[in-house]
Structure formats: structure tokens, C-alpha cells
Coordinates of N, CA and C in Angstrom, one line a residue:
X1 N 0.8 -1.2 0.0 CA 0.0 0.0 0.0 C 0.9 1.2 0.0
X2 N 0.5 2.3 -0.9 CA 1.3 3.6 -1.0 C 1.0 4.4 -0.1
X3 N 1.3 5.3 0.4 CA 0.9 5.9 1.2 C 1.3 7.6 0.7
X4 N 1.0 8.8 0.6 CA 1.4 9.7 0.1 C 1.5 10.9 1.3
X5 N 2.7 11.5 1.4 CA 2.8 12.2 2.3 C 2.5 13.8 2.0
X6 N 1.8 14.3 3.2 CA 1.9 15.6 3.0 C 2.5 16.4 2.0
X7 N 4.1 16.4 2.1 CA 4.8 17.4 0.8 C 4.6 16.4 -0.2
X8 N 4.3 15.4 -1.0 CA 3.8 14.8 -2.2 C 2.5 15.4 -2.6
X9 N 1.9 15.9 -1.6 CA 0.0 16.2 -1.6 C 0.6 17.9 -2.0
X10 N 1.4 18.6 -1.2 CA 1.1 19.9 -1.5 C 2.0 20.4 -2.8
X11 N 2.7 19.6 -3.5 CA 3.6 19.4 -3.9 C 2.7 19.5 -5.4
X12 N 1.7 18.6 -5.3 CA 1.0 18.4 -6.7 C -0.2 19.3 -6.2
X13 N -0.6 19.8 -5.6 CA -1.3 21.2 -5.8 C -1.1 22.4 -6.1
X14 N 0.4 22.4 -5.9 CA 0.9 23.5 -6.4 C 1.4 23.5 -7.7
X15 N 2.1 22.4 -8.1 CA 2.1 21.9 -9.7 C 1.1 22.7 -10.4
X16 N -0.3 22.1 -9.8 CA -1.6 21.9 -10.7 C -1.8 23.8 -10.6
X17 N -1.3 24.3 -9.3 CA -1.8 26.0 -9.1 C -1.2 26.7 -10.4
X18 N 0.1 25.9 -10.6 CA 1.5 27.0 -11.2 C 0.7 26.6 -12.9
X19 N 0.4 25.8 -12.9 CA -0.4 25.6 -14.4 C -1.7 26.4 -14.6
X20 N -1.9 27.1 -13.6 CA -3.7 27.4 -13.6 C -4.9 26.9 -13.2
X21 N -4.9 25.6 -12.4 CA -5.9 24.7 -12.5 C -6.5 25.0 -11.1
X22 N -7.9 25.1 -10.8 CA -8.6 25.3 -9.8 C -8.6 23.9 -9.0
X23 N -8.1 24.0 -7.6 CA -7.7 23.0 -7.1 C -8.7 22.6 -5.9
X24 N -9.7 23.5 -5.9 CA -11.1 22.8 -5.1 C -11.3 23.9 -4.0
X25 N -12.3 24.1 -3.2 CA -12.8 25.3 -2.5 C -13.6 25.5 -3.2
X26 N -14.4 26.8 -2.3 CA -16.1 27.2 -3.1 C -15.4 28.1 -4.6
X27 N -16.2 27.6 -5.4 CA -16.1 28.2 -6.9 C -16.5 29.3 -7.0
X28 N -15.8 30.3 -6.9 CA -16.5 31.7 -7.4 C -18.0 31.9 -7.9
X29 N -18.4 33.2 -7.3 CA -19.9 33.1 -8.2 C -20.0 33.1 -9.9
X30 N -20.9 32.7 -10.5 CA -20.4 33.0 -12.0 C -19.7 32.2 -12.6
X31 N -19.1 31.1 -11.8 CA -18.5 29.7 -12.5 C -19.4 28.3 -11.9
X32 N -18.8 27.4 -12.8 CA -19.5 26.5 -12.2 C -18.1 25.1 -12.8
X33 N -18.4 23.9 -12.2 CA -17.2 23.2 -12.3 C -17.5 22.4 -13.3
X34 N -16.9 21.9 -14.3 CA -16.3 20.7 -15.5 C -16.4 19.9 -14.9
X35 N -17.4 18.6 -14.3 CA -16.9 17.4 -14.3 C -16.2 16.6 -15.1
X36 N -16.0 16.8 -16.4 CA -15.3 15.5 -17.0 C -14.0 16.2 -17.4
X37 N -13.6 18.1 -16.7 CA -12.2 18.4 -17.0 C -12.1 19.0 -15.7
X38 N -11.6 18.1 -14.8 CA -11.0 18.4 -13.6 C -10.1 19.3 -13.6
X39 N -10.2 20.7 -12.6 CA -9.7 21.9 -12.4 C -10.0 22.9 -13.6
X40 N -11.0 22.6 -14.8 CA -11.6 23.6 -15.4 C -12.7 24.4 -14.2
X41 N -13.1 25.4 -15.3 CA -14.3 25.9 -14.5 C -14.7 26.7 -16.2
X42 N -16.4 26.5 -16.0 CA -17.0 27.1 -16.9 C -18.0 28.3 -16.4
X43 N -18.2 29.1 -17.4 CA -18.8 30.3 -17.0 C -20.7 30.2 -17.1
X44 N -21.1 30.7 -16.0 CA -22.5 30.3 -15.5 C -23.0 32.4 -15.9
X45 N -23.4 32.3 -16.9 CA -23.6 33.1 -17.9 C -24.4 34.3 -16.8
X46 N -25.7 33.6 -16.6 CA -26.5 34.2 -15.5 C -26.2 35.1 -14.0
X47 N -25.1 34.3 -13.8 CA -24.6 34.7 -12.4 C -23.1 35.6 -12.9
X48 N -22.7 35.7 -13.9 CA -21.8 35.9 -14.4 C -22.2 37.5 -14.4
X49 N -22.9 37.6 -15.1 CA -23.4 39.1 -15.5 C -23.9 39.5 -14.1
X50 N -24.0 39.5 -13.3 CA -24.3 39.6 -11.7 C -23.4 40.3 -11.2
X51 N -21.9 39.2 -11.5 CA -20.3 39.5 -11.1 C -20.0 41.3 -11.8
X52 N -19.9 40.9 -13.0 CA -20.0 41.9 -14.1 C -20.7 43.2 -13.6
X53 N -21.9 43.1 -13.2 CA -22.9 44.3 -12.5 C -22.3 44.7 -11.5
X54 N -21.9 43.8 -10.5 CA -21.2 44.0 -9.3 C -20.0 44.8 -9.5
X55 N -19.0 44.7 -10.4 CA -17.8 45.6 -10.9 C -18.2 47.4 -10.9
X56 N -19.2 46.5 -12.5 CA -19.4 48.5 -13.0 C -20.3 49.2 -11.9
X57 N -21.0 48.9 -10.9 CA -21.8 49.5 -10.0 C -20.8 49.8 -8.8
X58 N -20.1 49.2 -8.6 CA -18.9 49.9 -7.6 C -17.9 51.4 -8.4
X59 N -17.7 50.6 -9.3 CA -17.0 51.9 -10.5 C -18.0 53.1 -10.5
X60 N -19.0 53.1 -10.7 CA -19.8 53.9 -10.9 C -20.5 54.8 -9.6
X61 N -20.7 53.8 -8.5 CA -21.2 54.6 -7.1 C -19.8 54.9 -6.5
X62 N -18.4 54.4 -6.6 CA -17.5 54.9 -5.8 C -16.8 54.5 -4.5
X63 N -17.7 53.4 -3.8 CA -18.1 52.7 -2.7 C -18.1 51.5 -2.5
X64 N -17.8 50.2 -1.7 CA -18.3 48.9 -1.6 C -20.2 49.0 -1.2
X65 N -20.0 49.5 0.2 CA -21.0 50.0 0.6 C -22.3 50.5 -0.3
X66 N -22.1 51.7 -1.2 CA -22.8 52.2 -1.6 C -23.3 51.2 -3.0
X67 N -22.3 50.6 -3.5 CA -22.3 49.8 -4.5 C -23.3 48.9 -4.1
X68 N -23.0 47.9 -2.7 CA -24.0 46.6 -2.1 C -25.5 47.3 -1.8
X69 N -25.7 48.7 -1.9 CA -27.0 48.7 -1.4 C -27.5 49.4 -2.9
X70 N -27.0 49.7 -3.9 CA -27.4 50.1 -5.6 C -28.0 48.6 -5.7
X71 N -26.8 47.5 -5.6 CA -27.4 46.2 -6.1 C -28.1 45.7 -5.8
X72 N -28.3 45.9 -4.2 CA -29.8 45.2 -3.5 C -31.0 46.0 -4.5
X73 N -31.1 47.2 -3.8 CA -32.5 47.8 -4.4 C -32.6 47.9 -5.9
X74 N -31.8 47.4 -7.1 CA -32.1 46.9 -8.0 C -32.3 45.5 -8.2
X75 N -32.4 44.8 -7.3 CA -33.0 43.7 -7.4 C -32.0 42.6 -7.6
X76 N -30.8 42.8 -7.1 CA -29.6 41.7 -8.0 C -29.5 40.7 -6.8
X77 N -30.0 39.7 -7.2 CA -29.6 38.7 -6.2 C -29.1 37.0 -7.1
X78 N -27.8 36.6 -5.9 CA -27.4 35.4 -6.6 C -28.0 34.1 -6.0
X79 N -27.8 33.1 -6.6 CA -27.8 31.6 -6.0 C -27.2 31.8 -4.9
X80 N -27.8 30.9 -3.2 CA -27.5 30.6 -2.3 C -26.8 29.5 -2.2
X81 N -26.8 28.4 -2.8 CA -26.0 27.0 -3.4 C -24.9 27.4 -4.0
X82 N -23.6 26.4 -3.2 CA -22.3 26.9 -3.4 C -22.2 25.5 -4.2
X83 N -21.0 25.6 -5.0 CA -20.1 24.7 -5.8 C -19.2 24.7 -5.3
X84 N -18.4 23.1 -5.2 CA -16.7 22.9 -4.6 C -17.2 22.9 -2.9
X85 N -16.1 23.3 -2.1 CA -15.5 23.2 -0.7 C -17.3 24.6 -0.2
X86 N -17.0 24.5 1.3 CA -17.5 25.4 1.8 C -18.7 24.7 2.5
X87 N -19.2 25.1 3.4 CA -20.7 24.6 4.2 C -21.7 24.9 4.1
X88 N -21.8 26.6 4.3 CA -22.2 27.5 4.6 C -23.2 27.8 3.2
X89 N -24.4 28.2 3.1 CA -24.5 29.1 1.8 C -24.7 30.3 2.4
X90 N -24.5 30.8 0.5 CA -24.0 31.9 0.4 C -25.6 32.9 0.8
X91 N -25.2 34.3 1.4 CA -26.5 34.9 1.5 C -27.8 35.6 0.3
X92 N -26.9 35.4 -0.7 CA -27.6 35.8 -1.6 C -28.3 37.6 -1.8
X93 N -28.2 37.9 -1.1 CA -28.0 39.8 -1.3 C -26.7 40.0 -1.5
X94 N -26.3 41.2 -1.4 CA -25.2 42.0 -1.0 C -25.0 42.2 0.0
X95 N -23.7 42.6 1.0 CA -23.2 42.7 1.7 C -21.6 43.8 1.1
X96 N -21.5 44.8 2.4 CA -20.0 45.4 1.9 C -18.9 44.0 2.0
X97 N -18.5 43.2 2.7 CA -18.6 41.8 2.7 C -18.1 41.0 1.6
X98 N -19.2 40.8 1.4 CA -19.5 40.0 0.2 C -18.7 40.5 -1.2
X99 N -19.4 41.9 -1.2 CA -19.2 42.4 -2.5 C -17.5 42.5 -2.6
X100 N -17.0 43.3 -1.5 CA -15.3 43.3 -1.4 C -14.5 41.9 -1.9
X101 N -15.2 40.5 -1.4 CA -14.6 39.5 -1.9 C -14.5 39.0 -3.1
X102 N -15.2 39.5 -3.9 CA -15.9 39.3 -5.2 C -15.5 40.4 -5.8
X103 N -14.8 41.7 -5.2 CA -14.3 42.7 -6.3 C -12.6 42.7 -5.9
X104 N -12.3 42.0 -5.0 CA -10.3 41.7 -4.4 C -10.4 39.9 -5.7
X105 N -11.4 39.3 -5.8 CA -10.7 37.7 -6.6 C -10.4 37.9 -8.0
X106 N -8.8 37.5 -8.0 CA -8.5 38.0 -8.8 C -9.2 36.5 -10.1
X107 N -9.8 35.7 -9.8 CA -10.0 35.1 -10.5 C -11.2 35.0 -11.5
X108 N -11.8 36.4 -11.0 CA -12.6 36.9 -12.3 C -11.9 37.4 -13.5
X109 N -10.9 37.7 -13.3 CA -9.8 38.1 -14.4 C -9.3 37.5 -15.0
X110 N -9.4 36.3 -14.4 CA -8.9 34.6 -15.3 C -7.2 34.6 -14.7
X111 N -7.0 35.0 -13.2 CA -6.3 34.7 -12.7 C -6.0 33.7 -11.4
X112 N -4.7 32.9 -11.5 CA -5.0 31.6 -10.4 C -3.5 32.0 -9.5
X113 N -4.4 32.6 -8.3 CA -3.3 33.1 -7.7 C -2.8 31.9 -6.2
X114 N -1.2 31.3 -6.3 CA -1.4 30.0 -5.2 C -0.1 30.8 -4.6
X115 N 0.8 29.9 -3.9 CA 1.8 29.9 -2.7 C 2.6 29.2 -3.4
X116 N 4.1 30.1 -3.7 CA 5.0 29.1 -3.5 C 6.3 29.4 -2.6
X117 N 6.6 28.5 -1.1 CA 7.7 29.0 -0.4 C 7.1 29.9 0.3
X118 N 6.1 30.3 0.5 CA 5.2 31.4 0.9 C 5.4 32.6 0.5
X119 N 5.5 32.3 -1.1 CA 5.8 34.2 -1.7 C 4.4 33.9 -2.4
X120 N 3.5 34.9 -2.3 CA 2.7 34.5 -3.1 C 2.6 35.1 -5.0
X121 N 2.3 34.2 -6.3 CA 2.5 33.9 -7.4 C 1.1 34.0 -7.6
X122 N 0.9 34.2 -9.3 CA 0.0 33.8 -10.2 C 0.6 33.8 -11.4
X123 N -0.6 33.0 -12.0 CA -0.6 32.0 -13.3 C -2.0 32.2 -13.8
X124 N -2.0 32.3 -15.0 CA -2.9 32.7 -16.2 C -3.5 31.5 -16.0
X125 N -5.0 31.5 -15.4 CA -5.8 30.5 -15.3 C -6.2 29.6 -16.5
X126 N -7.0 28.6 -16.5 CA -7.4 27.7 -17.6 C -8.8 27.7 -17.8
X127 N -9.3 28.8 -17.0 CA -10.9 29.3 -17.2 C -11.3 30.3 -17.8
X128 N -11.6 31.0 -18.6 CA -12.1 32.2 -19.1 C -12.4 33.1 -17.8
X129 N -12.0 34.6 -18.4 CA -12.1 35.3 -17.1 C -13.7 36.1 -17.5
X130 N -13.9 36.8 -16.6 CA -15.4 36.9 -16.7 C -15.6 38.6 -17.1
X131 N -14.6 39.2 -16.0 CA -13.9 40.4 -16.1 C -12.7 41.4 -16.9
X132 N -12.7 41.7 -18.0 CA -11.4 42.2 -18.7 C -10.4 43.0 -17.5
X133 N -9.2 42.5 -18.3 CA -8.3 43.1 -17.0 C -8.0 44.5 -16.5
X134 N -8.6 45.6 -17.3 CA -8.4 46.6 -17.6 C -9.4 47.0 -16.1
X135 N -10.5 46.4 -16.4 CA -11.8 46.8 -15.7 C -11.3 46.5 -14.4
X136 N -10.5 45.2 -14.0 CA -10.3 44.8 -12.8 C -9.0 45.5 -12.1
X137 N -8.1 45.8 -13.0 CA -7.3 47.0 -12.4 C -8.1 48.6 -11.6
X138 N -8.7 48.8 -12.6 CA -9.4 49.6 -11.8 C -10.3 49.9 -11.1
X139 N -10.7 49.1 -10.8 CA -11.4 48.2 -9.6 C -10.2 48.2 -8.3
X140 N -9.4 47.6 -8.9 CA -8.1 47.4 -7.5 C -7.6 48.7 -7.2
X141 N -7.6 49.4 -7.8 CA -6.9 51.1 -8.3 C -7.8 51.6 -7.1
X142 N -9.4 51.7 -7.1 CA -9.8 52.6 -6.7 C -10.2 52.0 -5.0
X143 N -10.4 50.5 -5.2 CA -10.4 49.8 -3.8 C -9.3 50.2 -3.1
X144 N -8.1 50.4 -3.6 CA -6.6 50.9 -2.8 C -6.6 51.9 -2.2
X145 N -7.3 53.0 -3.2 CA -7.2 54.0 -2.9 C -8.4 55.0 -1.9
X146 N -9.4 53.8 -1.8 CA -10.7 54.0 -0.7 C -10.4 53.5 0.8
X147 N -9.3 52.7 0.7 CA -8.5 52.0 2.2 C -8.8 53.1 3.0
X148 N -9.0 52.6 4.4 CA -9.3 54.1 5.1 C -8.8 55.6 4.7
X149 N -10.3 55.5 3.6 CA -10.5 57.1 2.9 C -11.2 58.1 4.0
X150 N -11.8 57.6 4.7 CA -12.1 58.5 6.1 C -11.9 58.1 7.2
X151 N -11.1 56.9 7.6 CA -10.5 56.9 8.9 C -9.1 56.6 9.3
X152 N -8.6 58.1 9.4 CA -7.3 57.9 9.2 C -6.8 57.2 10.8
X153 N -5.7 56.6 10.2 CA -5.1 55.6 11.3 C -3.9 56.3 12.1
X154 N -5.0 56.7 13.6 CA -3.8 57.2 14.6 C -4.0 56.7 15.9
X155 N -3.3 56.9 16.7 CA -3.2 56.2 18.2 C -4.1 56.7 18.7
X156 N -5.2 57.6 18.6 CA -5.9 58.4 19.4 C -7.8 58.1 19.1
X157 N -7.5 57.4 17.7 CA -9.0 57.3 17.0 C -9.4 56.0 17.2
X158 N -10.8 56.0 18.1 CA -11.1 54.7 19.2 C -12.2 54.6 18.3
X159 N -12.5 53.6 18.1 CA -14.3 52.9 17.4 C -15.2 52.9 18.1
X160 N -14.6 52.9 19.3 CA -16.1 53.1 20.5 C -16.0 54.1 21.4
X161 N -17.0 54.1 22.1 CA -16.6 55.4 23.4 C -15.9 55.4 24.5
X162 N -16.0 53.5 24.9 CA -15.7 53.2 26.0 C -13.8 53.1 26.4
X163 N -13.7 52.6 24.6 CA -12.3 52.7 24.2 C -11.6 53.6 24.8
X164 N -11.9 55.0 24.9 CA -11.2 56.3 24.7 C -11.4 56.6 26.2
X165 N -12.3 56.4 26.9 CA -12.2 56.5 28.3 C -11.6 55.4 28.6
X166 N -11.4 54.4 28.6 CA -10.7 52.9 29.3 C -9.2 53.4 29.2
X167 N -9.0 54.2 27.6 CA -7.5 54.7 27.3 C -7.1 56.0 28.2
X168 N -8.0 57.1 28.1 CA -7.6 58.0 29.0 C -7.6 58.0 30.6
X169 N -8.0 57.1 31.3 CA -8.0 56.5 32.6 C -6.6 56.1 32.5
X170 N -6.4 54.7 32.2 CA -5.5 54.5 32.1 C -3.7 55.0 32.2
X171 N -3.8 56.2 31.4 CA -3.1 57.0 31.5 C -2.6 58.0 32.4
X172 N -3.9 58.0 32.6 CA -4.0 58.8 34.5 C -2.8 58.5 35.4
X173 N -3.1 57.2 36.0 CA -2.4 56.6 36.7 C -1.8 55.2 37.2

């Protein structure tokens, strides 16, 4: 009997990463899996244009936030039923959340981003991307540049109230 050890297992996932091949986990929205081409993924046309709306409505309002509540009150909702790895379903509205995870993967771009040595790498997927890269740059451009766009980060700016009294006691004595 063979028995295959850990670095043989992560060894050939990373193989399969460095070639492009989707190596299992929940499948992005807007794909769906190849059974008869293991680590393909095909595009779920319906849910795709979802993804797609989800881009240009962030582009357009400026906001994660402002973007997840454009797409609720127009009505955009996806399948709750996940594909691949994961337990949980999905919520199916928007969420700032949600929508951030789905506008940071880079694998709407038809990118397959893995680990190697713990630097992290990508490789030109084996899926069709859903998003032109142009679009998804600037998507990342403007997500970078919204990073606490109004809460600048200093030793003094508390989230709560109790924070800033707990801190200024403290200091007392």
C-alpha cells in the first residue's frame, strides 16, 4: 500500500496551481465546475453578468457599501447553493462583505493566484475570465485607494466610546 505524504499532496497542488488549475474550494460566483475536466471551470452566464454588474456599479457609485445597497435595491440577487469546498450558503444579497470578496478575486480576471515557499505567485488561469483586466485594475486602483479614505489611522481614534475612556484613565495613573 502507497501511502502519500503531506509534501507529495502539497507538492501536486501547487504543480496543478502553477499551471492554472482550480484545485477545489467554493467556486466563485459566476462559474460552475467541469466534471469531465478536472480543475476547469465554466462560466454560468446568468450569475456571471451579476459579477459583471457588481464591478461597473462599484465603479460607478464609488463605494463597496454604496455599490451593495445600488445592487440590493435593484434587485440583484445570486444563488445561495455553493459549488466545490465550503458549508455554509451563500446569502444571496449583498453585503459590503461579500461584495469586497468578489471585487479583491483575482479570478474573475482569469487569474489563479497559489503559494510558493510562501511568496505569493500567479498564473494565467485555464478558465475564461469573466472580467477584462483593464476593468479589474481599476477596480483594484480605486479599492486601494478608498483603504481608510475617512478613517485615518492614529493612536488616538477609538471605534467606541468606552475605548477612549478605558485609554484616557488609564493614562492617568
Amino acid at each position: 500500500m502507497l501511502f502519500f505524504t503531506d509534501k507529495r499532496v502539497s507538492v501536486n497542488i501547487q504543480a496543478r496551481a502553477s499551471r492554472g488549475l482550480y484545485n477545489g474550494g467554493p467556486v466563485p460566483l459566476g462559474y460552475k465546475l467541469i466534471p469531465e475536466k478536472h480543475g476547469y471551470l465554466a462560466i454560468e452566464e446568468d450569475q456571471a453578468q451579476i459579477v459583471r454588474t457588481a464591478f461597473q456599479a462599484f465603479l460607478k457609485e464609488g463605494s463597496i457599501s454604496l455599490a451593495a445597497k445600488w445592487l440590493n435595491a435593484n434587485g440583484y440577487r445570486y444563488k445561495r447553493q455553493m459549488e466545490g469546498g465550503g458549508t455554509a450558503p451563500r446569502l444571496g444579497h449583498f453585503t459590503a462583505t461579500n461584495l469586497h470578496y468578489i471585487l479583491r478575486n483575482p479570478s474573475y480576471a482569469g487569474i489563479k493566484v497559489y503559494r510558493d515557499h510562501g511568496e505569493e505567485k500567479e498564473a494565467k488561469a485555464v478558465w475564461e475570465a469573466i472580467i477584462d483586466p483593464d476593468t479589474f485594475q481599476r477596480v483594484q486602483s480605486q479599492l486601494t485607494k478608498n483603504y481608510r479614505r475617512k478613517r485615518p489611522h492614529t493612536e488616538t481614534r477609538y471605534p467606541f466610546l468606552i475605548a477612549g475612556i478605558a485609554y484616557a484613565a488609564s493614562s492617568l495613573g
